[in-house]
Amino acid sequence: MASLFKDLSKLSAYRDRRFPGTQEEYDHALQTSTTLYIGNLSFYTTEEQVYELFSRAGEIKKIIMGLDKNTKTPCGFCFVLYYSRDDAEDAVKYISGTILDDRPIRVDFDWGFEEGRQWGRGRSGGQVRDEYRTDYDPDILLRCGYGKLVQKE
Ligand code: GTA
């Protein structure tokens, strides 16, 4: 069956500024990669839960939990590596938006995991985007954006 993901603009809105190659190489990686980025995870979601959900789309090669670089604890994202591109595409199609631990998770194509990418890049150790959060979040005490606002009050 023809891939539904031929249109590059539909592959991912995210661009990793630390990708070491050209835009063309980045686009090619996104079109062929079997690696997915999963965002908006609860900090309490375990690797076993991720495995249980994502193995519905196909056989998983590896899961890498995203960690806060200071505390070394999960900080709301992970990478799922499949063996097959078709399975990765199915996961984007059918699992993105699924509620896991009360949160709608985001499944995104990724250019490929490399050592170091598991760490949050935010100044506080977690993910960059959590530092900009101003909304209420059920992980309120953990996702630091809102936490910072509360501290200021
Ligand atoms: N495939 O959507 C994604 C994705 N995200 C969000 C993170 N990763 C992703 N991979 C895919 N799709 O390996 C990966 C990263 C890294 C790991 C942790 O997860 O490649 P991070 O979330 O801590 O940092 O990454 P990242 O991704 O480098 O940050 P982001 O969100 O792109 O922000 C980049 C810059 O934009 C920052 O310097 C910040 O100044 C600015 N920024 C981000 N959010 C806001 C905001 N809400 N308002 C204003 N500025 C913002």
Tab-separated table of N, CA and C and ligand atoms in Angstrom:
chain	number	residue	atom	x	y	z
A	1	MET	N	0.838	-1.200	0.000
A	1	MET	CA	0.000	0.000	0.000
A	1	MET	C	0.874	1.252	0.000
A	2	ALA	N	0.467	2.294	-0.760
A	2	ALA	CA	1.264	3.524	-0.820
A	2	ALA	C	1.247	4.230	0.530
A	3	SER	N	2.392	4.832	0.863
A	3	SER	CA	2.488	5.519	2.143
A	3	SER	C	1.600	6.768	2.152
A	4	LEU	N	0.931	7.012	3.267
A	4	LEU	CA	0.124	8.216	3.401
A	4	LEU	C	0.987	9.406	3.782
A	5	PHE	N	2.272	9.142	4.014
A	5	PHE	CA	3.156	10.174	4.533
A	5	PHE	C	4.179	10.637	3.495
A	6	LYS	N	3.758	10.723	2.244
A	6	LYS	CA	4.667	11.183	1.189
A	6	LYS	C	4.924	12.681	1.292
A	7	ASP	N	3.867	13.416	1.728
A	7	ASP	CA	3.966	14.873	1.825
A	7	ASP	C	4.820	15.244	3.040
A	8	LEU	N	5.997	15.832	2.755
A	8	LEU	CA	6.939	16.144	3.848
A	8	LEU	C	6.336	17.061	4.900
A	9	SER	N	5.503	18.006	4.467
A	9	SER	CA	4.953	18.970	5.418
A	9	SER	C	4.061	18.279	6.453
A	10	LYS	N	3.572	17.069	6.101
A	10	LYS	CA	2.694	16.364	7.052
A	10	LYS	C	3.483	15.453	7.983
A	11	LEU	N	4.793	15.313	7.727
A	11	LEU	CA	5.572	14.372	8.532
A	11	LEU	C	5.796	14.857	9.953
A	12	SER	N	6.224	16.093	10.112
A	12	SER	CA	6.479	16.603	11.455
A	12	SER	C	6.576	18.123	11.444
A	13	ALA	N	6.001	18.744	12.455
A	13	ALA	CA	6.102	20.201	12.575
A	13	ALA	C	7.383	20.563	13.334
A	14	TYR	N	7.990	19.557	13.930
A	14	TYR	CA	9.174	19.779	14.768
A	14	TYR	C	10.445	19.701	13.931
A	15	ARG	N	11.416	20.549	14.268
A	15	ARG	CA	12.726	20.478	13.615
A	15	ARG	C	13.767	20.438	14.726
A	16	ASP	N	14.579	19.388	14.742
A	16	ASP	CA	15.631	19.292	15.758
A	16	ASP	C	16.829	20.134	15.312
A	17	ARG	N	17.057	21.219	16.038
A	17	ARG	CA	18.154	22.129	15.669
A	17	ARG	C	19.527	21.489	15.855
A	18	ARG	N	19.566	20.402	16.572
A	18	ARG	CA	20.872	19.753	16.784
A	18	ARG	C	21.168	18.647	15.776
A	19	PHE	N	20.268	18.465	14.797
A	19	PHE	CA	20.542	17.463	13.760
A	19	PHE	C	21.833	17.852	13.042
A	20	PRO	N	22.783	16.917	12.899
A	20	PRO	CA	24.092	17.291	12.372
A	20	PRO	C	24.181	17.462	10.854
A	21	GLY	N	23.145	17.160	10.096
A	21	GLY	CA	23.257	17.218	8.630
A	21	GLY	C	22.482	18.367	8.010
A	22	THR	N	22.256	18.244	6.698
A	22	THR	CA	21.537	19.270	5.935
A	22	THR	C	20.026	19.065	6.071
A	23	GLN	N	19.268	20.042	5.582
A	23	GLN	CA	17.800	19.927	5.586
A	23	GLN	C	17.356	18.720	4.752
A	24	GLU	N	18.049	18.521	3.617
A	24	GLU	CA	17.709	17.378	2.758
A	24	GLU	C	17.910	16.059	3.492
A	25	GLU	N	19.025	15.968	4.213
A	25	GLU	CA	19.301	14.749	4.982
A	25	GLU	C	18.275	14.565	6.105
A	26	TYR	N	17.874	15.680	6.697
A	26	TYR	CA	16.861	15.627	7.753
A	26	TYR	C	15.541	15.090	7.187
A	27	ASP	N	15.128	15.658	6.047
A	27	ASP	CA	13.876	15.232	5.415
A	27	ASP	C	13.926	13.750	5.044
A	28	HIS	N	15.074	13.330	4.511
A	28	HIS	CA	15.222	11.928	4.124
A	28	HIS	C	15.121	11.022	5.354
A	29	ALA	N	15.757	11.446	6.434
A	29	ALA	CA	15.713	10.651	7.669
A	29	ALA	C	14.272	10.515	8.163
A	30	LEU	N	13.524	11.616	8.110
A	30	LEU	CA	12.132	11.557	8.582
A	30	LEU	C	11.282	10.625	7.718
A	31	GLN	N	11.604	10.578	6.423
A	31	GLN	CA	10.809	9.741	5.510
A	31	GLN	C	11.108	8.259	5.633
A	32	THR	N	12.269	7.924	6.152
A	32	THR	CA	12.675	6.512	6.167
A	32	THR	C	12.846	5.927	7.571
A	33	SER	N	12.924	6.809	8.560
A	33	SER	CA	13.239	6.369	9.923
A	33	SER	C	12.173	5.432	10.508
A	34	THR	N	12.608	4.555	11.382
A	34	THR	CA	11.674	3.685	12.109
A	34	THR	C	11.610	4.113	13.582
A	35	THR	N	12.098	5.325	13.844
A	35	THR	CA	12.107	5.864	15.214
A	35	THR	C	11.005	6.899	15.383
A	36	LEU	N	10.307	6.819	16.499
A	36	LEU	CA	9.263	7.789	16.816
A	36	LEU	C	9.595	8.506	18.116
A	37	TYR	N	9.179	9.758	18.185
A	37	TYR	CA	9.252	10.527	19.417
A	37	TYR	C	7.844	10.553	19.998
A	38	ILE	N	7.711	10.272	21.275
A	38	ILE	CA	6.403	10.325	21.937
A	38	ILE	C	6.452	11.453	22.966
A	39	GLY	N	5.544	12.417	22.818
A	39	GLY	CA	5.542	13.551	23.736
A	39	GLY	C	4.260	13.633	24.541
A	40	ASN	N	4.272	14.524	25.512
A	40	ASN	CA	3.143	14.757	26.436
A	40	ASN	C	2.835	13.539	27.303
A	41	LEU	N	3.860	12.765	27.597
A	41	LEU	CA	3.671	11.637	28.522
A	41	LEU	C	3.579	12.163	29.948
A	42	SER	N	2.857	11.425	30.777
A	42	SER	CA	2.900	11.707	32.209
A	42	SER	C	4.288	11.322	32.734
A	43	PHE	N	4.742	12.035	33.730
A	43	PHE	CA	6.038	11.685	34.321
A	43	PHE	C	5.976	10.327	35.038
A	44	TYR	N	4.750	9.853	35.253
A	44	TYR	CA	4.582	8.573	35.964
A	44	TYR	C	4.439	7.388	35.017
A	45	THR	N	4.303	7.646	33.725
A	45	THR	CA	4.133	6.552	32.764
A	45	THR	C	5.434	5.749	32.662
A	46	THR	N	5.302	4.442	32.690
A	46	THR	CA	6.487	3.579	32.703
A	46	THR	C	6.801	3.048	31.304
A	47	GLU	N	8.026	2.562	31.164
A	47	GLU	CA	8.448	1.941	29.909
A	47	GLU	C	7.539	0.753	29.574
A	48	GLU	N	7.096	0.018	30.582
A	48	GLU	CA	6.226	-1.147	30.359
A	48	GLU	C	4.892	-0.707	29.740
A	49	GLN	N	4.347	0.413	30.222
A	49	GLN	CA	3.077	0.917	29.665
A	49	GLN	C	3.266	1.340	28.217
A	50	VAL	N	4.384	1.997	27.936
A	50	VAL	CA	4.669	2.433	26.564
A	50	VAL	C	4.794	1.194	25.675
A	51	TYR	N	5.484	0.189	26.170
A	51	TYR	CA	5.672	-1.050	25.408
A	51	TYR	C	4.318	-1.682	25.093
A	52	GLU	N	3.474	-1.761	26.108
A	52	GLU	CA	2.154	-2.394	25.962
A	52	GLU	C	1.342	-1.697	24.863
A	53	LEU	N	1.339	-0.365	24.891
A	53	LEU	CA	0.546	0.393	23.920
A	53	LEU	C	1.138	0.329	22.507
A	54	PHE	N	2.441	0.548	22.400
A	54	PHE	CA	3.042	0.680	21.068
A	54	PHE	C	3.299	-0.655	20.376
A	55	SER	N	3.314	-1.727	21.141
A	55	SER	CA	3.497	-3.026	20.483
A	55	SER	C	2.233	-3.430	19.727
A	56	ARG	N	1.133	-2.697	19.947
A	56	ARG	CA	-0.088	-2.962	19.154
A	56	ARG	C	0.129	-2.618	17.682
A	57	ALA	N	1.082	-1.724	17.399
A	57	ALA	CA	1.330	-1.345	15.996
A	57	ALA	C	2.400	-2.216	15.347
A	58	GLY	N	3.153	-2.965	16.141
A	58	GLY	CA	4.192	-3.822	15.562
A	58	GLY	C	5.283	-4.143	16.571
A	59	GLU	N	6.226	-4.971	16.111
A	59	GLU	CA	7.288	-5.407	17.025
A	59	GLU	C	8.267	-4.257	17.321
A	60	ILE	N	8.493	-4.043	18.597
A	60	ILE	CA	9.350	-2.929	19.027
A	60	ILE	C	10.788	-3.413	19.216
A	61	LYS	N	11.733	-2.610	18.684
A	61	LYS	CA	13.152	-2.937	18.835
A	61	LYS	C	13.674	-2.422	20.175
A	62	LYS	N	13.271	-1.192	20.505
A	62	LYS	CA	13.800	-0.575	21.720
A	62	LYS	C	12.951	0.623	22.132
A	63	ILE	N	12.906	0.855	23.432
A	63	ILE	CA	12.264	2.072	23.955
A	63	ILE	C	13.308	2.810	24.781
A	64	ILE	N	13.398	4.114	24.581
A	64	ILE	CA	14.325	4.915	25.388
A	64	ILE	C	13.520	6.009	26.078
A	65	MET	N	13.464	5.966	27.388
A	65	MET	CA	12.704	6.966	28.133
A	65	MET	C	13.482	8.275	28.173
A	66	GLY	N	12.778	9.390	27.994
A	66	GLY	CA	13.403	10.710	28.118
A	66	GLY	C	13.569	11.052	29.592
A	67	LEU	N	14.733	11.537	29.929
A	67	LEU	CA	15.042	11.780	31.342
A	67	LEU	C	15.470	13.222	31.605
A	68	ASP	N	15.102	13.683	32.778
A	68	ASP	CA	15.583	14.981	33.254
A	68	ASP	C	17.090	14.842	33.489
A	69	LYS	N	17.860	15.765	32.910
A	69	LYS	CA	19.312	15.543	32.987
A	69	LYS	C	19.878	15.769	34.395
A	70	ASN	N	19.105	16.432	35.254
A	70	ASN	CA	19.584	16.606	36.626
A	70	ASN	C	19.136	15.482	37.548
A	71	THR	N	17.840	15.174	37.485
A	71	THR	CA	17.307	14.177	38.435
A	71	THR	C	17.393	12.745	37.896
A	72	LYS	N	17.612	12.610	36.573
A	72	LYS	CA	17.674	11.293	35.914
A	72	LYS	C	16.346	10.531	36.025
A	73	THR	N	15.255	11.276	36.148
A	73	THR	CA	13.928	10.652	36.222
A	73	THR	C	13.131	11.028	34.965
A	74	PRO	N	12.090	10.231	34.603
A	74	PRO	CA	11.322	10.503	33.386
A	74	PRO	C	10.746	11.916	33.385
A	75	CYS	N	10.828	12.589	32.223
A	75	CYS	CA	10.352	13.982	32.178
A	75	CYS	C	9.371	14.227	31.043
A	76	GLY	N	8.622	13.173	30.627
A	76	GLY	CA	7.492	13.426	29.738
A	76	GLY	C	7.658	13.095	28.277
A	77	PHE	N	8.717	12.402	27.905
A	77	PHE	CA	8.840	11.973	26.507
A	77	PHE	C	9.613	10.673	26.432
A	78	CYS	N	9.582	10.053	25.249
A	78	CYS	CA	10.406	8.859	25.026
A	78	CYS	C	10.571	8.646	23.526
A	79	PHE	N	11.456	7.743	23.171
A	79	PHE	CA	11.627	7.333	21.779
A	79	PHE	C	11.218	5.862	21.685
A	80	VAL	N	10.464	5.537	20.634
A	80	VAL	CA	10.095	4.142	20.361
A	80	VAL	C	10.727	3.772	19.027
A	81	LEU	N	11.527	2.716	19.019
A	81	LEU	CA	12.198	2.254	17.796
A	81	LEU	C	11.540	0.959	17.332
A	82	TYR	N	11.030	0.988	16.105
A	82	TYR	CA	10.454	-0.223	15.505
A	82	TYR	C	11.469	-0.865	14.558
A	83	TYR	N	11.171	-2.080	14.132
A	83	TYR	CA	11.969	-2.724	13.091
A	83	TYR	C	11.518	-2.257	11.714
A	84	SER	N	10.199	-1.968	11.604
A	84	SER	CA	9.661	-1.698	10.265
A	84	SER	C	9.046	-0.304	10.156
A	85	ARG	N	9.255	0.313	9.007
A	85	ARG	CA	8.702	1.641	8.738
A	85	ARG	C	7.165	1.596	8.753
A	86	ASP	N	6.594	0.541	8.176
A	86	ASP	CA	5.132	0.444	8.139
A	86	ASP	C	4.547	0.460	9.543
A	87	ASP	N	5.203	-0.227	10.458
A	87	ASP	CA	4.707	-0.261	11.839
A	87	ASP	C	4.815	1.126	12.476
A	88	ALA	N	5.919	1.831	12.179
A	88	ALA	CA	6.079	3.187	12.720
A	88	ALA	C	4.967	4.102	12.183
A	89	GLU	N	4.675	3.979	10.897
A	89	GLU	CA	3.610	4.806	10.304
A	89	GLU	C	2.250	4.470	10.920
A	90	ASP	N	2.008	3.181	11.153
A	90	ASP	CA	0.748	2.787	11.799
A	90	ASP	C	0.629	3.406	13.194
A	91	ALA	N	1.751	3.446	13.906
A	91	ALA	CA	1.715	4.025	15.262
A	91	ALA	C	1.370	5.511	15.193
A	92	VAL	N	1.930	6.223	14.208
A	92	VAL	CA	1.598	7.650	14.066
A	92	VAL	C	0.105	7.793	13.734
A	93	LYS	N	-0.373	6.939	12.819
A	93	LYS	CA	-1.769	7.040	12.383
A	93	LYS	C	-2.757	6.700	13.489
A	94	TYR	N	-2.488	5.616	14.192
A	94	TYR	CA	-3.518	5.078	15.084
A	94	TYR	C	-3.292	5.339	16.574
A	95	ILE	N	-2.049	5.632	16.971
A	95	ILE	CA	-1.818	5.768	18.419
A	95	ILE	C	-1.700	7.233	18.851
A	96	SER	N	-1.295	8.107	17.910
A	96	SER	CA	-1.186	9.518	18.285
A	96	SER	C	-2.544	10.029	18.753
A	97	GLY	N	-2.544	10.721	19.876
A	97	GLY	CA	-3.806	11.235	20.425
A	97	GLY	C	-4.457	10.309	21.434
A	98	THR	N	-3.962	9.077	21.525
A	98	THR	CA	-4.475	8.131	22.516
A	98	THR	C	-4.239	8.674	23.930
A	99	ILE	N	-5.176	8.394	24.810
A	99	ILE	CA	-5.009	8.830	26.197
A	99	ILE	C	-4.221	7.763	26.963
A	100	LEU	N	-3.113	8.194	27.542
A	100	LEU	CA	-2.297	7.291	28.356
A	100	LEU	C	-2.052	7.998	29.685
A	101	ASP	N	-2.422	7.361	30.767
A	101	ASP	CA	-2.340	8.013	32.089
A	101	ASP	C	-3.004	9.391	32.065
A	102	ASP	N	-4.201	9.431	31.494
A	102	ASP	CA	-5.029	10.649	31.459
A	102	ASP	C	-4.497	11.762	30.563
A	103	ARG	N	-3.512	11.468	29.701
A	103	ARG	CA	-2.958	12.530	28.847
A	103	ARG	C	-3.009	12.102	27.384
A	104	PRO	N	-3.408	13.021	26.488
A	104	PRO	CA	-3.353	12.686	25.053
A	104	PRO	C	-1.898	12.739	24.598
A	105	ILE	N	-1.368	11.621	24.185
A	105	ILE	CA	0.053	11.586	23.831
A	105	ILE	C	0.244	12.002	22.375
A	106	ARG	N	1.425	12.518	22.068
A	106	ARG	CA	1.728	12.960	20.694
A	106	ARG	C	2.803	12.049	20.115
A	107	VAL	N	2.488	11.467	18.964
A	107	VAL	CA	3.429	10.549	18.319
A	107	VAL	C	3.970	11.239	17.067
A	108	ASP	N	5.287	11.382	17.008
A	108	ASP	CA	5.900	12.173	15.945
A	108	ASP	C	7.028	11.369	15.291
A	109	PHE	N	7.175	11.510	13.982
A	109	PHE	CA	8.337	10.894	13.338
A	109	PHE	C	9.606	11.545	13.879
A	110	ASP	N	10.663	10.764	13.918
A	110	ASP	CA	11.924	11.292	14.427
A	110	ASP	C	13.070	10.882	13.507
A	111	TRP	N	14.110	11.718	13.457
A	111	TRP	CA	15.213	11.439	12.518
A	111	TRP	C	16.076	10.261	12.951
A	112	GLY	N	15.977	9.844	14.216
A	112	GLY	CA	16.743	8.673	14.664
A	112	GLY	C	17.425	8.954	15.991
A	113	PHE	N	17.400	7.951	16.852
A	113	PHE	CA	17.969	8.159	18.185
A	113	PHE	C	19.495	8.078	18.161
A	114	GLU	N	20.100	9.005	18.893
A	114	GLU	CA	21.552	8.940	19.141
A	114	GLU	C	21.778	9.196	20.617
A	115	GLU	N	22.843	8.622	21.146
A	115	GLU	CA	23.170	8.801	22.547
A	115	GLU	C	23.177	10.293	22.897
A	116	GLY	N	22.504	10.645	23.977
A	116	GLY	CA	22.438	12.043	24.412
A	116	GLY	C	21.059	12.649	24.176
A	117	ARG	N	20.329	12.078	23.198
A	117	ARG	CA	19.017	12.655	22.888
A	117	ARG	C	17.962	12.318	23.926
A	118	GLN	N	18.280	11.426	24.841
A	118	GLN	CA	17.307	11.055	25.878
A	118	GLN	C	17.193	12.113	26.976
A	119	TRP	N	18.118	13.076	27.001
A	119	TRP	CA	18.101	14.059	28.084
A	119	TRP	C	17.283	15.292	27.714
A	120	GLY	N	16.500	15.793	28.681
A	120	GLY	CA	15.804	17.066	28.506
A	120	GLY	C	16.847	18.155	28.262
A	121	ARG	N	16.501	19.104	27.386
A	121	ARG	CA	17.448	20.160	27.034
A	121	ARG	C	17.151	21.487	27.723
A	122	GLY	N	16.118	21.472	28.568
A	122	GLY	CA	15.766	22.711	29.267
A	122	GLY	C	16.812	23.075	30.313
A	123	ARG	N	16.842	24.363	30.666
A	123	ARG	CA	17.834	24.805	31.656
A	123	ARG	C	17.636	24.135	33.003
A	124	SER	N	16.362	23.787	33.317
A	124	SER	CA	16.103	23.163	34.616
A	124	SER	C	16.349	21.653	34.580
A	125	GLY	N	16.636	21.105	33.388
A	125	GLY	CA	16.910	19.670	33.296
A	125	GLY	C	15.852	18.901	32.532
A	126	GLY	N	14.601	19.424	32.535
A	126	GLY	CA	13.512	18.756	31.821
A	126	GLY	C	13.413	19.260	30.391
A	127	GLN	N	12.215	19.109	29.801
A	127	GLN	CA	12.039	19.530	28.411
A	127	GLN	C	11.919	21.044	28.281
A	128	VAL	N	12.429	21.554	27.178
A	128	VAL	CA	12.390	22.994	26.920
A	128	VAL	C	10.961	23.515	27.011
A	129	ARG	N	10.023	22.834	26.328
A	129	ARG	CA	8.669	23.389	26.260
A	129	ARG	C	7.967	23.453	27.614
A	130	ASP	N	8.352	22.614	28.536
A	130	ASP	CA	7.732	22.673	29.863
A	130	ASP	C	8.127	23.952	30.605
A	131	GLU	N	9.228	24.550	30.184
A	131	GLU	CA	9.659	25.788	30.842
A	131	GLU	C	8.824	26.976	30.394
A	132	TYR	N	8.073	26.790	29.279
A	132	TYR	CA	7.245	27.875	28.766
A	132	TYR	C	5.772	27.685	29.116
A	133	ARG	N	5.454	26.604	29.797
A	133	ARG	CA	4.042	26.312	30.069
A	133	ARG	C	3.419	27.354	30.991
A	134	THR	N	2.211	27.800	30.614
A	134	THR	CA	1.489	28.696	31.510
A	134	THR	C	0.121	28.098	31.847
A	135	ASP	N	-0.194	26.941	31.200
A	135	ASP	CA	-1.484	26.315	31.444
A	135	ASP	C	-1.426	25.438	32.687
A	136	TYR	N	-2.604	25.096	33.168
A	136	TYR	CA	-2.652	24.147	34.272
A	136	TYR	C	-2.320	22.770	33.731
A	137	ASP	N	-1.547	22.025	34.426
A	137	ASP	CA	-1.206	20.686	33.988
A	137	ASP	C	-1.333	19.733	35.167
A	138	PRO	N	-1.916	18.552	34.935
A	138	PRO	CA	-2.079	17.606	36.049
A	138	PRO	C	-0.742	17.229	36.688
A	139	ASP	N	0.337	17.318	35.932
A	139	ASP	CA	1.655	17.039	36.508
A	139	ASP	C	2.253	18.320	37.082
A	140	ILE	N	1.349	19.162	37.607
A	140	ILE	CA	1.686	20.531	37.996
A	140	ILE	C	2.972	20.673	38.818
A	141	LEU	N	3.187	19.789	39.717
A	141	LEU	CA	4.360	19.941	40.584
A	141	LEU	C	5.637	19.543	39.870
A	142	LEU	N	5.474	18.841	38.747
A	142	LEU	CA	6.654	18.336	38.046
A	142	LEU	C	6.995	19.148	36.815
A	143	ARG	N	5.980	19.563	36.069
A	143	ARG	CA	6.263	20.319	34.838
A	143	ARG	C	6.532	21.753	35.266
A	144	CYS	N	7.734	22.220	35.030
A	144	CYS	CA	8.241	23.357	35.795
A	144	CYS	C	7.702	24.711	35.380
A	145	GLY	N	7.125	24.865	34.171
A	145	GLY	CA	6.660	26.185	33.755
A	145	GLY	C	5.650	26.751	34.725
A	146	TYR	N	4.601	25.997	34.960
A	146	TYR	CA	3.561	26.446	35.870
A	146	TYR	C	4.113	26.516	37.286
A	147	GLY	N	4.976	25.589	37.579
A	147	GLY	CA	5.599	25.576	38.905
A	147	GLY	C	6.315	26.881	39.188
A	148	LYS	N	6.998	27.410	38.161
A	148	LYS	CA	7.725	28.671	38.337
A	148	LYS	C	6.762	29.818	38.608
A	149	LEU	N	5.592	29.781	37.870
A	149	LEU	CA	4.604	30.837	38.072
A	149	LEU	C	4.098	30.832	39.505
A	150	VAL	N	3.826	29.614	39.986
A	150	VAL	CA	3.294	29.483	41.339
A	150	VAL	C	4.302	30.024	42.350
A	151	GLN	N	5.581	29.707	42.097
A	151	GLN	CA	6.629	30.184	43.010
A	151	GLN	C	6.658	31.705	43.085
A	152	LYS	N	6.341	32.360	41.927
A	152	LYS	CA	6.419	33.825	41.875
A	152	LYS	C	5.299	34.494	42.641
A	153	GLU	N	4.159	33.754	42.833
A	153	GLU	CA	2.980	34.372	43.471
A	153	GLU	C	3.241	34.725	44.930
B	1	GTA	N1	10.903	14.024	16.757
B	1	GTA	O1	8.287	17.211	18.707
B	1	GTA	C1	9.329	16.571	18.732
B	1	GTA	C2	10.338	16.681	19.754
B	1	GTA	N2	10.454	17.478	20.882
B	1	GTA	C3	9.518	18.480	21.340
B	1	GTA	C4	11.600	17.153	21.498
B	1	GTA	N3	12.241	16.190	20.804
B	1	GTA	C5	11.485	15.875	19.719
B	1	GTA	N4	11.681	14.984	18.728
B	1	GTA	C6	10.738	14.885	17.744
B	1	GTA	N5	9.594	15.643	17.760
B	1	GTA	O2	16.251	14.707	21.702
B	1	GTA	C7	13.483	15.536	21.214
B	1	GTA	C8	14.697	16.439	21.088
B	1	GTA	C9	15.622	15.868	22.161
B	1	GTA	C10	14.636	15.479	23.284
B	1	GTA	C11	14.482	16.521	24.359
B	1	GTA	O3	13.392	15.254	22.620
B	1	GTA	O4	15.287	16.372	19.798
B	1	GTA	P1	13.650	19.057	24.475
B	1	GTA	O5	12.187	19.014	24.272
B	1	GTA	O6	14.136	19.221	25.856
B	1	GTA	O7	14.350	20.229	23.621
B	1	GTA	O8	14.315	17.785	23.767
B	1	GTA	P2	14.124	20.699	22.112
B	1	GTA	O9	13.322	19.718	21.345
B	1	GTA	O10	15.445	21.042	21.548
B	1	GTA	O11	13.236	22.031	22.355
B	1	GTA	P3	12.173	22.750	21.414
B	1	GTA	O12	10.813	22.490	21.938
B	1	GTA	O13	12.454	22.448	19.984
B	1	GTA	O14	12.586	24.294	21.665
B	1	GTA	C12	13.654	24.886	20.916
B	1	GTA	C13	13.755	26.390	21.170
B	1	GTA	O15	12.496	27.037	20.980
B	1	GTA	C14	14.198	26.707	22.554
B	1	GTA	O16	15.512	27.219	22.504
B	1	GTA	C15	13.244	27.739	23.105
B	1	GTA	O17	13.932	28.970	23.274
B	1	GTA	C16	12.204	27.906	22.052
B	1	GTA	N6	10.840	27.581	22.543
B	1	GTA	C17	10.323	26.324	22.733
B	1	GTA	N7	9.059	26.375	23.184
B	1	GTA	C18	8.758	27.717	23.259
B	1	GTA	C19	7.594	28.449	23.658
B	1	GTA	N8	6.468	27.820	24.071
B	1	GTA	N9	7.649	29.797	23.613
B	1	GTA	C20	8.755	30.443	23.198
B	1	GTA	N10	9.898	29.819	22.818
B	1	GTA	C21	9.892	28.476	22.846
